[in-house]
Coordinates of C-alpha atoms and ligand atoms in Angstrom, one line a residue:
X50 CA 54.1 200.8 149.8
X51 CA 56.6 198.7 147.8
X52 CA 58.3 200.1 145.3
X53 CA 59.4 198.4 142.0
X54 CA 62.7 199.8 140.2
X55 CA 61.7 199.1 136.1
X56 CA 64.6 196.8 135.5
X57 CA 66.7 197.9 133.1
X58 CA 66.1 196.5 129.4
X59 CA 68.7 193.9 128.8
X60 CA 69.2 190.7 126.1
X61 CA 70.9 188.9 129.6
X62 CA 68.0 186.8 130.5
X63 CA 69.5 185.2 133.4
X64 CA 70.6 188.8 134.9
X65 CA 66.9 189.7 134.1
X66 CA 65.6 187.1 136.4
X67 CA 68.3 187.5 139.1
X68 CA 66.9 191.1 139.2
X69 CA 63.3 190.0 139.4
X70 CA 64.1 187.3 142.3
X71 CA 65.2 190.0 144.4
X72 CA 62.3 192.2 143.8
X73 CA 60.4 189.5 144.4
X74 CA 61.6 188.4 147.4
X75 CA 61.1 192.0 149.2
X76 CA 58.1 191.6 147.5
X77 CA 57.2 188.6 149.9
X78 CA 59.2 189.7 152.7
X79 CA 57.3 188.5 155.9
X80 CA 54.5 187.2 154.0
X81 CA 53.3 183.6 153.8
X82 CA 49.8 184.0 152.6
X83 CA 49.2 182.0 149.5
X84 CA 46.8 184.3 147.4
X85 CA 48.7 187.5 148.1
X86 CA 51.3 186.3 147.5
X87 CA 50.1 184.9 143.9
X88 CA 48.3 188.2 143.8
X89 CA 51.6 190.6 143.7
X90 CA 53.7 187.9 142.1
X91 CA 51.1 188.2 139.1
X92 CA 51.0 192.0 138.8
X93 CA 55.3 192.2 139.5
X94 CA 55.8 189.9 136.4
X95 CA 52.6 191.3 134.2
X96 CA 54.6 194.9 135.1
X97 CA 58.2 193.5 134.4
X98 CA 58.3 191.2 131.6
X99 CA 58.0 192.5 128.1
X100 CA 55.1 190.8 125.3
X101 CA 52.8 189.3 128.2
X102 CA 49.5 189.5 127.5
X103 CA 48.3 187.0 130.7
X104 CA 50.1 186.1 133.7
X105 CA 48.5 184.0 136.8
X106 CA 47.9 181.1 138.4
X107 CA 45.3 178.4 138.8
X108 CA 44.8 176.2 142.1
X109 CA 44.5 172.6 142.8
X110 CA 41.4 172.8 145.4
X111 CA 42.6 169.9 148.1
X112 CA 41.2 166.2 146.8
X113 CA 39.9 167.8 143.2
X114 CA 40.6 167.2 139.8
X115 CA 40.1 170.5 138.3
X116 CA 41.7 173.5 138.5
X117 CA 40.2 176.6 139.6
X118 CA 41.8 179.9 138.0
X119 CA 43.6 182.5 140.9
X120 CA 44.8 185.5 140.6
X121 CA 46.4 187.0 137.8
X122 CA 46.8 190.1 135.5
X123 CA 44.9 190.1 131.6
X124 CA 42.2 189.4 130.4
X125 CA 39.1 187.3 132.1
X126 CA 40.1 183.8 131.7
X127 CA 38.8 180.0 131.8
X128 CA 37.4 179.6 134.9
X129 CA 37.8 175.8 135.8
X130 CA 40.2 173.6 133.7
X131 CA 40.5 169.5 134.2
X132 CA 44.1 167.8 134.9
X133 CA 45.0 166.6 131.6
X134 CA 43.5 169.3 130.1
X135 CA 45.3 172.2 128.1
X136 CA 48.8 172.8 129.0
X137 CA 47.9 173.9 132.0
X138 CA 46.1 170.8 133.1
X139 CA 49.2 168.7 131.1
X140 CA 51.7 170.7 133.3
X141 CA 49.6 169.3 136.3
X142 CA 49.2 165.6 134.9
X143 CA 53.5 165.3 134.0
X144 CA 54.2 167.5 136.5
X145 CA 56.1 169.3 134.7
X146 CA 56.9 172.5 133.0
X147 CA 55.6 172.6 129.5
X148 CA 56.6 175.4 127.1
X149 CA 54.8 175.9 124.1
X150 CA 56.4 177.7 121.2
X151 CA 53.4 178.0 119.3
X152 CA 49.9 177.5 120.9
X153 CA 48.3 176.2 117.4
X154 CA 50.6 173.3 117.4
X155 CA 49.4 171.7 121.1
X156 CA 46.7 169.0 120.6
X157 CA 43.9 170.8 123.0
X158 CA 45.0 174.0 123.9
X159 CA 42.4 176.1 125.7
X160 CA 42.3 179.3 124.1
X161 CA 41.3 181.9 127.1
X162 CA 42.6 184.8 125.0
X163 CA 42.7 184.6 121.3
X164 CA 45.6 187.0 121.1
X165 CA 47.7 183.7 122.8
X166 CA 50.3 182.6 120.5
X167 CA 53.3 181.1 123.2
X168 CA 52.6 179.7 126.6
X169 CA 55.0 179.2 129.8
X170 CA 53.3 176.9 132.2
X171 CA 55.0 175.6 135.5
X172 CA 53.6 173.4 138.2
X173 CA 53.7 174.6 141.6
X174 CA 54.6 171.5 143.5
X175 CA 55.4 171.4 147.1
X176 CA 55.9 168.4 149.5
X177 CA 55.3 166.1 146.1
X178 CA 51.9 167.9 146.3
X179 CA 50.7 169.7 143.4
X180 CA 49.1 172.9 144.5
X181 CA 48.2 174.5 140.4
X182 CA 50.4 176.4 138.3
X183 CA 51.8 179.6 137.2
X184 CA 50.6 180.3 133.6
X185 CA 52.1 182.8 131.3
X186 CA 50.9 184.0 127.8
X187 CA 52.0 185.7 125.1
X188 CA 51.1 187.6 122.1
X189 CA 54.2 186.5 120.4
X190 CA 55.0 182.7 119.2
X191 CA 58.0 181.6 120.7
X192 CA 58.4 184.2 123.2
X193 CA 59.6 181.8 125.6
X194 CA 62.9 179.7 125.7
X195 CA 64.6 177.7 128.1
X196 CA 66.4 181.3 130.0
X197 CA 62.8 182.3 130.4
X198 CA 61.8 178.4 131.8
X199 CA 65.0 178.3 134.1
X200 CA 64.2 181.8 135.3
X201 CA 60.4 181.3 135.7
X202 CA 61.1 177.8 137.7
X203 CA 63.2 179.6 140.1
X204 CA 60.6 182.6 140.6
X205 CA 57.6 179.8 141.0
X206 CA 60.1 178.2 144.0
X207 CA 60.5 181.5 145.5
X208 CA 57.1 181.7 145.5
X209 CA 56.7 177.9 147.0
X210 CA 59.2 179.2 149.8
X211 CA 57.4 182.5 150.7
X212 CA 54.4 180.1 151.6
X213 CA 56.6 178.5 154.8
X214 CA 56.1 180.4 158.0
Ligands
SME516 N1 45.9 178.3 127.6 C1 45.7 177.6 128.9 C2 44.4 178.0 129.5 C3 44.6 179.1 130.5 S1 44.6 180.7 129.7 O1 45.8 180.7 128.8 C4 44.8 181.9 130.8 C5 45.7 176.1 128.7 O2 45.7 175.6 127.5 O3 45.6 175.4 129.7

Protein backbone atom coordinates (compact mmCIF):
# COMPACT_ATOMS: atom_id res chain seq x y z
CA UNK A 1 0.00 0.00 0.00
CA UNK A 2 1.42 3.48 -0.44
CA UNK A 3 1.09 5.76 2.02
CA UNK A 4 0.63 9.54 1.55
CA UNK A 5 1.87 11.92 4.53
CA UNK A 6 -0.92 15.12 4.26
CA UNK A 7 1.70 17.69 3.56
CA UNK A 8 1.79 20.16 5.93
CA UNK A 9 -0.37 23.53 5.12
CA UNK A 10 2.09 26.12 4.04
CA UNK A 11 1.96 29.71 1.94
CA UNK A 12 5.72 28.25 0.43
CA UNK A 13 4.49 27.04 -2.86
CA UNK A 14 7.66 25.94 -4.07
CA UNK A 15 8.32 23.84 -0.73
CA UNK A 16 4.69 22.56 -1.37
CA UNK A 17 5.70 21.04 -4.68
CA UNK A 18 9.18 19.86 -3.59
CA UNK A 19 7.16 17.81 -1.08
CA UNK A 20 4.65 16.54 -3.69
CA UNK A 21 7.63 15.50 -6.20
CA UNK A 22 8.89 13.27 -3.77
CA UNK A 23 5.59 11.67 -2.92
CA UNK A 24 5.19 11.41 -6.29
CA UNK A 25 8.09 9.88 -7.24
CA UNK A 26 7.65 6.81 -4.64
CA UNK A 27 4.47 7.08 -5.95
CA UNK A 28 5.89 5.79 -9.45
CA UNK A 29 8.71 3.99 -8.09
CA UNK A 30 9.26 1.02 -10.58
CA UNK A 31 6.31 1.87 -12.58
CA UNK A 32 6.35 2.86 -16.27
CA UNK A 33 2.80 2.19 -17.26
CA UNK A 34 1.21 5.27 -18.68
CA UNK A 35 -2.49 5.08 -17.28
CA UNK A 36 -1.44 4.11 -13.79
CA UNK A 37 0.57 6.14 -13.63
CA UNK A 38 -1.92 9.17 -14.77
CA UNK A 39 -4.35 7.22 -12.57
CA UNK A 40 -2.44 7.76 -9.05
CA UNK A 41 -0.91 11.01 -10.15
CA UNK A 42 -4.62 12.26 -10.53
CA UNK A 43 -5.93 11.01 -7.10
CA UNK A 44 -2.18 12.26 -5.24
CA UNK A 45 -2.87 15.83 -6.46
CA UNK A 46 -6.95 15.81 -6.25
CA UNK A 47 -5.86 14.51 -2.39
CA UNK A 48 -3.09 17.10 -1.89
CA UNK A 49 -3.84 20.36 -3.44
CA UNK A 50 -6.33 22.66 -1.77
CA UNK A 51 -9.61 24.33 -4.02
CA UNK A 52 -9.53 21.56 -6.85
CA UNK A 53 -12.58 20.62 -8.01
CA UNK A 54 -11.06 18.41 -11.32
CA UNK A 55 -7.76 17.13 -11.85
CA UNK A 56 -6.78 14.64 -14.90
CA UNK A 57 -5.56 14.13 -18.07
CA UNK A 58 -6.64 13.78 -21.65
CA UNK A 59 -4.67 11.70 -24.40
CA UNK A 60 -3.53 12.28 -27.79
CA UNK A 61 -4.58 8.79 -29.43
CA UNK A 62 -1.40 8.21 -31.98
CA UNK A 63 -2.12 10.06 -35.62
CA UNK A 64 -5.52 11.85 -34.15
CA UNK A 65 -6.69 15.21 -33.68
CA UNK A 66 -8.81 14.90 -30.74
CA UNK A 67 -8.27 14.38 -27.47
CA UNK A 68 -9.76 11.58 -25.57
CA UNK A 69 -10.25 12.34 -21.65
CA UNK A 70 -8.05 9.73 -19.13
CA UNK A 71 -8.13 9.38 -15.91
CA UNK A 72 -8.78 11.78 -13.40
CA UNK A 73 -10.58 12.69 -10.04
CA UNK A 74 -14.17 15.12 -10.20
CA UNK A 75 -16.73 15.22 -11.74
CA UNK A 76 -17.71 13.23 -15.31
CA UNK A 77 -16.13 15.38 -17.80
CA UNK A 78 -16.07 16.11 -21.80
CA UNK A 79 -15.33 13.12 -23.25
CA UNK A 80 -13.46 14.01 -26.63
CA UNK A 81 -12.12 17.55 -27.20
CA UNK A 82 -10.43 18.86 -30.74
CA UNK A 83 -6.76 20.44 -30.81
CA UNK A 84 -7.44 24.05 -30.85
CA UNK A 85 -10.25 23.59 -28.88
CA UNK A 86 -10.74 24.89 -25.19
CA UNK A 87 -7.65 25.44 -23.29
CA UNK A 88 -7.02 22.16 -23.25
CA UNK A 89 -6.97 21.60 -26.93
CA UNK A 90 -5.01 25.43 -27.06
CA UNK A 91 -2.42 23.89 -24.65
CA UNK A 92 -2.08 21.09 -27.35
CA UNK A 93 -2.07 23.49 -30.55
CA UNK A 94 0.93 26.15 -28.70
CA UNK A 95 2.20 23.57 -26.98
CA UNK A 96 2.26 25.14 -24.19
CA UNK A 97 1.05 25.72 -20.76
CA UNK A 98 -1.86 27.99 -20.55
CA UNK A 99 -3.23 29.32 -17.24
CA UNK A 100 -6.40 30.79 -17.05
CA UNK A 101 -7.17 33.24 -14.28
CA UNK A 102 -10.64 33.39 -14.96
CA UNK A 103 -12.41 30.85 -17.21
CA UNK A 104 -15.21 33.45 -18.42
CA UNK A 105 -12.56 35.50 -19.94
CA UNK A 106 -11.14 32.58 -22.58
CA UNK A 107 -12.78 32.86 -26.03
CA UNK A 108 -14.10 29.01 -26.10
CA UNK A 109 -13.71 27.57 -22.90
CA UNK A 110 -15.40 24.17 -22.53
CA UNK A 111 -17.22 24.19 -19.53
CA UNK A 112 -17.19 20.31 -18.16
CA UNK A 113 -18.06 21.49 -14.72
CA UNK A 114 -19.92 24.71 -14.18
CA UNK A 115 -18.41 25.18 -10.72
CA UNK A 116 -14.97 25.93 -13.00
CA UNK A 117 -13.75 29.35 -12.45
CA UNK A 118 -9.49 28.96 -12.97
CA UNK A 119 -7.83 26.41 -15.07
CA UNK A 120 -4.03 25.05 -15.07
CA UNK A 121 -3.51 23.18 -18.29
CA UNK A 122 0.01 21.69 -19.27
CA UNK A 123 0.96 19.65 -22.32
CA UNK A 124 2.54 16.48 -21.82
CA UNK A 125 5.15 16.45 -24.50
CA UNK A 126 7.87 13.87 -24.89
CA UNK A 127 10.36 13.25 -27.78
CA UNK A 128 8.68 16.64 -29.47
CA UNK A 129 5.59 14.37 -29.35
CA UNK A 130 2.61 15.58 -27.79
CA UNK A 131 0.94 12.79 -25.81
CA UNK A 132 -2.39 15.20 -24.05
CA UNK A 133 -2.32 17.13 -21.05
CA UNK A 134 -2.71 17.40 -17.48
CA UNK A 135 -5.78 19.56 -16.66
CA UNK A 136 -6.59 21.17 -13.41
CA UNK A 137 -9.75 23.12 -12.28
CA UNK A 138 -10.80 25.16 -9.74
CA UNK A 139 -13.66 26.43 -7.99
CA UNK A 140 -11.82 29.61 -7.29
CA UNK A 141 -10.73 32.36 -10.09
CA UNK A 142 -7.29 32.85 -9.98
CA UNK A 143 -6.32 29.94 -7.96
CA UNK A 144 -3.39 29.38 -10.00
CA UNK A 145 -0.16 31.56 -10.45
CA UNK A 146 3.09 31.01 -11.89
CA UNK A 147 4.49 28.94 -8.30
CA UNK A 148 1.53 26.67 -9.11
CA UNK A 149 2.65 26.53 -13.14
CA UNK A 150 6.41 26.03 -12.29
CA UNK A 151 5.45 23.39 -9.79
CA UNK A 152 2.82 21.60 -11.94
CA UNK A 153 5.49 21.63 -15.09
CA UNK A 154 7.91 19.87 -12.98
CA UNK A 155 5.31 17.23 -11.61
CA UNK A 156 3.89 16.66 -15.47
CA UNK A 157 7.91 15.88 -16.34
CA UNK A 158 8.18 13.53 -13.50
CA UNK A 159 5.37 12.08 -14.81
CA UNK A 160 6.93 12.00 -18.58
CA UNK A 161 10.10 10.39 -16.86
CA UNK A 162 8.26 7.56 -14.92
CA UNK A 163 6.97 6.45 -18.48
CA UNK A 164 10.92 5.34 -19.53
CA UNK A 165 11.72 1.77 -18.60
N1 LIG B 1 -12.20 23.25 -19.48
C1 LIG B 1 -11.50 22.38 -20.40
C2 LIG B 1 -12.28 21.12 -20.68
C3 LIG B 1 -11.94 20.00 -19.79
S1 LIG B 1 -12.70 20.08 -18.29
O1 LIG B 1 -12.35 21.32 -17.61
C4 LIG B 1 -12.36 18.76 -17.36
C5 LIG B 1 -11.20 23.11 -21.68
O2 LIG B 1 -11.68 24.22 -21.91
O3 LIG B 1 -10.47 22.55 -22.50
Amino acid sequence: MFDTTPIAPTDNKPVFYRELDQQLASLFEGEHDAVANAANMSALLFMAMPELNWAGFYFLPEGKDVLVVGPFQGKPACVRIPIGKGVCGTAVARRETILVADVHAFPGHIACDAASQSELVVPLIRDGKVLGVLDLDSPRAGRFDADDQAGIERLVARYLDSLAG
